[in-house]
mmCIF file of C-alpha atoms in Angstrom:
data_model
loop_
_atom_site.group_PDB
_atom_site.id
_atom_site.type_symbol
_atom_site.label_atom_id
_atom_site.label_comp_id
_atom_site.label_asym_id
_atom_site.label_seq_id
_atom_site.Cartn_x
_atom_site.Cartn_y
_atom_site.Cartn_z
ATOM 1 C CA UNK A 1 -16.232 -137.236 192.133
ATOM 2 C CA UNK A 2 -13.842 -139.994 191.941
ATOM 3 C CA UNK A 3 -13.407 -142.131 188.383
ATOM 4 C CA UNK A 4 -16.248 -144.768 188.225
ATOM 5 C CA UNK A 5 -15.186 -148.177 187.660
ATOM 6 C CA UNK A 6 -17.430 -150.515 185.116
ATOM 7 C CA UNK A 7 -16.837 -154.590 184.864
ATOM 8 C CA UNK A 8 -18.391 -155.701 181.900
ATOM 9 C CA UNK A 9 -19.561 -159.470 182.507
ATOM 10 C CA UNK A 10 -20.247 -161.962 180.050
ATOM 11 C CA UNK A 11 -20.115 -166.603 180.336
ATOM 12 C CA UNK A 12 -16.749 -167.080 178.291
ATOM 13 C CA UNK A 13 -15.183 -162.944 178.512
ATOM 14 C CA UNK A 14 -13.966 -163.958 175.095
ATOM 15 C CA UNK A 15 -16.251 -161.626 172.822
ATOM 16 C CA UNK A 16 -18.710 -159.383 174.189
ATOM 17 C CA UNK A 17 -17.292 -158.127 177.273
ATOM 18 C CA UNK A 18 -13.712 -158.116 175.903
ATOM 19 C CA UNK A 19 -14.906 -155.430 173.166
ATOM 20 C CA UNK A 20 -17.059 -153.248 175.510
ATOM 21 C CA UNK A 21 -13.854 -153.226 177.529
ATOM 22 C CA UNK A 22 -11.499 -152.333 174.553
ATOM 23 C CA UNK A 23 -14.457 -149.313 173.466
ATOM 24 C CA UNK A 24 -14.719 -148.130 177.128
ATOM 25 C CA UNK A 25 -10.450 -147.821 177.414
ATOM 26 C CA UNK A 26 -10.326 -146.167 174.084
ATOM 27 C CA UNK A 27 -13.158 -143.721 174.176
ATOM 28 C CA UNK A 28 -13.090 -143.037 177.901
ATOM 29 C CA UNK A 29 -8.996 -143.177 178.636
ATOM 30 C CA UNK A 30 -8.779 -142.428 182.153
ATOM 31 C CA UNK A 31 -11.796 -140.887 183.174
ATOM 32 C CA UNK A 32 -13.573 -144.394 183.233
ATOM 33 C CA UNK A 33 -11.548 -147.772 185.289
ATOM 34 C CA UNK A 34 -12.498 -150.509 183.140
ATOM 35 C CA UNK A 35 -12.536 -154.202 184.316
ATOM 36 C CA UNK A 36 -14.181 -157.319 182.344
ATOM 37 C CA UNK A 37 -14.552 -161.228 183.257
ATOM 38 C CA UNK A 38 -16.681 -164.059 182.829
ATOM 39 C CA UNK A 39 -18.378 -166.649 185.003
ATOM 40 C CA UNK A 40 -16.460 -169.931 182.795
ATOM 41 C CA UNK A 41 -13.654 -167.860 181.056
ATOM 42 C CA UNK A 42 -12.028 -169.151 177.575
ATOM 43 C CA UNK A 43 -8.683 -169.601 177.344
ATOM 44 C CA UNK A 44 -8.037 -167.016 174.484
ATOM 45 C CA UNK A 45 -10.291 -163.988 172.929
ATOM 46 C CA UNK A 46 -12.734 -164.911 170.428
ATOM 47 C CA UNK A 47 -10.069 -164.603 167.149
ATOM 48 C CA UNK A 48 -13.115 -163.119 164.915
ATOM 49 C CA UNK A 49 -13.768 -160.884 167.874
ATOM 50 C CA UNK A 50 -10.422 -159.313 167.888
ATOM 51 C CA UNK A 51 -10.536 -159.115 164.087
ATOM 52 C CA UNK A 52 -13.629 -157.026 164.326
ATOM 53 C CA UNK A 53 -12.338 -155.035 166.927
ATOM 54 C CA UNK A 54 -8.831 -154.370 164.472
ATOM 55 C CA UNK A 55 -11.245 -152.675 161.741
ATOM 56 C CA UNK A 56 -12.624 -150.270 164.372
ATOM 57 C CA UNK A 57 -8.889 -149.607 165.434
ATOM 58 C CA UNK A 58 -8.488 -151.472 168.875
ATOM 59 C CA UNK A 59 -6.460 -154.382 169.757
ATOM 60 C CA UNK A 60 -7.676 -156.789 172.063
ATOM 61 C CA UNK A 61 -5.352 -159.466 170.656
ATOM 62 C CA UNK A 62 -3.159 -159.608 173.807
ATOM 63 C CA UNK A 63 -5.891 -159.333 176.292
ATOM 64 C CA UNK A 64 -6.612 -162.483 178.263
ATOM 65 C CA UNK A 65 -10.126 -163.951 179.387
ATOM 66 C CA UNK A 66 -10.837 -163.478 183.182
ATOM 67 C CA UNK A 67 -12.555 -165.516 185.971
ATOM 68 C CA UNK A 68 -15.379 -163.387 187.676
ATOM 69 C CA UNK A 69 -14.542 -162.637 191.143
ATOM 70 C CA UNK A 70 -16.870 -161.074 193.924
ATOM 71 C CA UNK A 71 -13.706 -158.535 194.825
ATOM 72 C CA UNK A 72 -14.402 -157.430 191.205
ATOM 73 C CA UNK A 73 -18.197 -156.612 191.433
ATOM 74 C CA UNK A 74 -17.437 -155.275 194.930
ATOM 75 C CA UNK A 75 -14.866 -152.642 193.514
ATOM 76 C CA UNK A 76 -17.350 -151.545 190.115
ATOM 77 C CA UNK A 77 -19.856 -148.616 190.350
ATOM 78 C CA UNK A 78 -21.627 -150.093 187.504
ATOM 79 C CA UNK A 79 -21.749 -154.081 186.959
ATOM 80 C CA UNK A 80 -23.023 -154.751 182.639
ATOM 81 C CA UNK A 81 -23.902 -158.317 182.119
ATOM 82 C CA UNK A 82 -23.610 -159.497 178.758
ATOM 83 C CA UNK A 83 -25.919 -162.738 179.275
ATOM 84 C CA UNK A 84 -24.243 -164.402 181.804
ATOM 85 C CA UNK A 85 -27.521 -165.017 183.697
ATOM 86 C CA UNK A 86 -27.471 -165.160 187.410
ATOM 87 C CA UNK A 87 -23.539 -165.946 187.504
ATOM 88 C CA UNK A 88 -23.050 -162.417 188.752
ATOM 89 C CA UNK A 89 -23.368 -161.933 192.854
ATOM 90 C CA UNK A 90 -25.500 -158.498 193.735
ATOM 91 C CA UNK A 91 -24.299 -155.841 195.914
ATOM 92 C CA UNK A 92 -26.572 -153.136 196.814
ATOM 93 C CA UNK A 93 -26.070 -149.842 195.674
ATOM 94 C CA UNK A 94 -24.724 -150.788 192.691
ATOM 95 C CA UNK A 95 -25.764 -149.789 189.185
ATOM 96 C CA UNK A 96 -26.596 -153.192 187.189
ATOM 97 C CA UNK A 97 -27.722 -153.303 183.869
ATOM 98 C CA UNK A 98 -27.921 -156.669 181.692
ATOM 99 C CA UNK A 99 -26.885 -155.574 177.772
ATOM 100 C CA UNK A 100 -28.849 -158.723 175.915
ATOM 101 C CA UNK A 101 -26.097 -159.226 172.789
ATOM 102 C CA UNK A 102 -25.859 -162.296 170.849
ATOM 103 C CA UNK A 103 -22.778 -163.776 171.538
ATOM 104 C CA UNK A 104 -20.288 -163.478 169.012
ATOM 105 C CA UNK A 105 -18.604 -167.300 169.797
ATOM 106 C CA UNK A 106 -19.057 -169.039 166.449
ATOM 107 C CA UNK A 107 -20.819 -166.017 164.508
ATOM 108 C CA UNK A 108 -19.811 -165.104 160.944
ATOM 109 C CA UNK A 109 -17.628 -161.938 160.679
ATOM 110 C CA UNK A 110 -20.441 -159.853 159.732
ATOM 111 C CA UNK A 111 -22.583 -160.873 162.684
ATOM 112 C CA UNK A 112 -19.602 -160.216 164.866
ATOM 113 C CA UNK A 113 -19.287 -156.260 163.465
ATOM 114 C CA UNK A 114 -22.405 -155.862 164.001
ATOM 115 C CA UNK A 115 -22.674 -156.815 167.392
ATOM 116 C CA UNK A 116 -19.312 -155.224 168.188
ATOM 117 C CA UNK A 117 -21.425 -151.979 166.779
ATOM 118 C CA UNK A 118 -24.108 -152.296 168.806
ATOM 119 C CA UNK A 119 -21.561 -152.594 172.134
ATOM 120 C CA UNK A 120 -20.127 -149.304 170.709
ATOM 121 C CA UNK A 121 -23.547 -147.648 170.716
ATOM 122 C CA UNK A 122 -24.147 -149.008 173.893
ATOM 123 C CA UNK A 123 -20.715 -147.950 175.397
ATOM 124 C CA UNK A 124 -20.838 -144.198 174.088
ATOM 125 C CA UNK A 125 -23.948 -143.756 175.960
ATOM 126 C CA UNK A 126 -22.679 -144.938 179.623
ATOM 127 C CA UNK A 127 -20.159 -142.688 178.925
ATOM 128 C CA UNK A 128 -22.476 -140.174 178.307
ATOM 129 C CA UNK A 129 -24.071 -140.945 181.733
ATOM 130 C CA UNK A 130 -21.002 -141.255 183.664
ATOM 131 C CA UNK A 131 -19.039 -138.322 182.908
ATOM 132 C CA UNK A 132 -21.827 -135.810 182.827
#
């Protein structure tokens, strides 16, 4: 089987997506191609995002937001929207699955760990699926 590739998809790729990427890289390293983006991309990563993501042990600092592309979502096995709506173009046959997360954008340190917890839940388990 050849590696899967997952694009994690949120509005502003600035938070959510951003740390399900940085999980996926780290817990998967190269058994799992990881791609992320958003449909109106930030200019920068969500600073309390990356902050959370430093207590767990992963740095996002020096990633950069991404614009959503349809090459993108042609290229993933798996497409994860993080709330993004219907921003995301469909492709048949490939897996979809909206993750509904609060957005961390303006959120309180605490409210940011624990969403970046519940992304890490969330992560270990398509890893789970995909490598079996």
């Amino acid at each position: 089987m050849t590696k899967p590739t997952v694009l994690f998809v949120c509005v502003h790729n600035a938070g959510r997506s951003q740390m399900a990427a940085g999980f996926l890289q780290s817990l998967a390293g190269d058994r799992i191609e990881v791609l992320s983006a958003g449909s109106e991309p930030k200019d920068q990563i969500n600073p309390v995002a990356v902050s959370a993501m430093a207590e767990a042990g992963i740095d996002i600092a020096n990633n950069t937001p991404k614009l959503l592309t349809v090459d993108a979502v042609k290229e993933s096995d798996v497409v994860i929207t993080m709330g993004c709506g219907d921003a995301c173009p469909i492709f048949p046959g490939k897996r979809y699955e909206d993750w509904e997360l609060d957005d961390p954008a303006g959120q309180d340190a605490a409210t940011v760990r624990r969403i970046r917890d519940d992304i890490r839940d969330r992560v270990e388990k398509l890893i789970d699926e995909l490598t079996a």
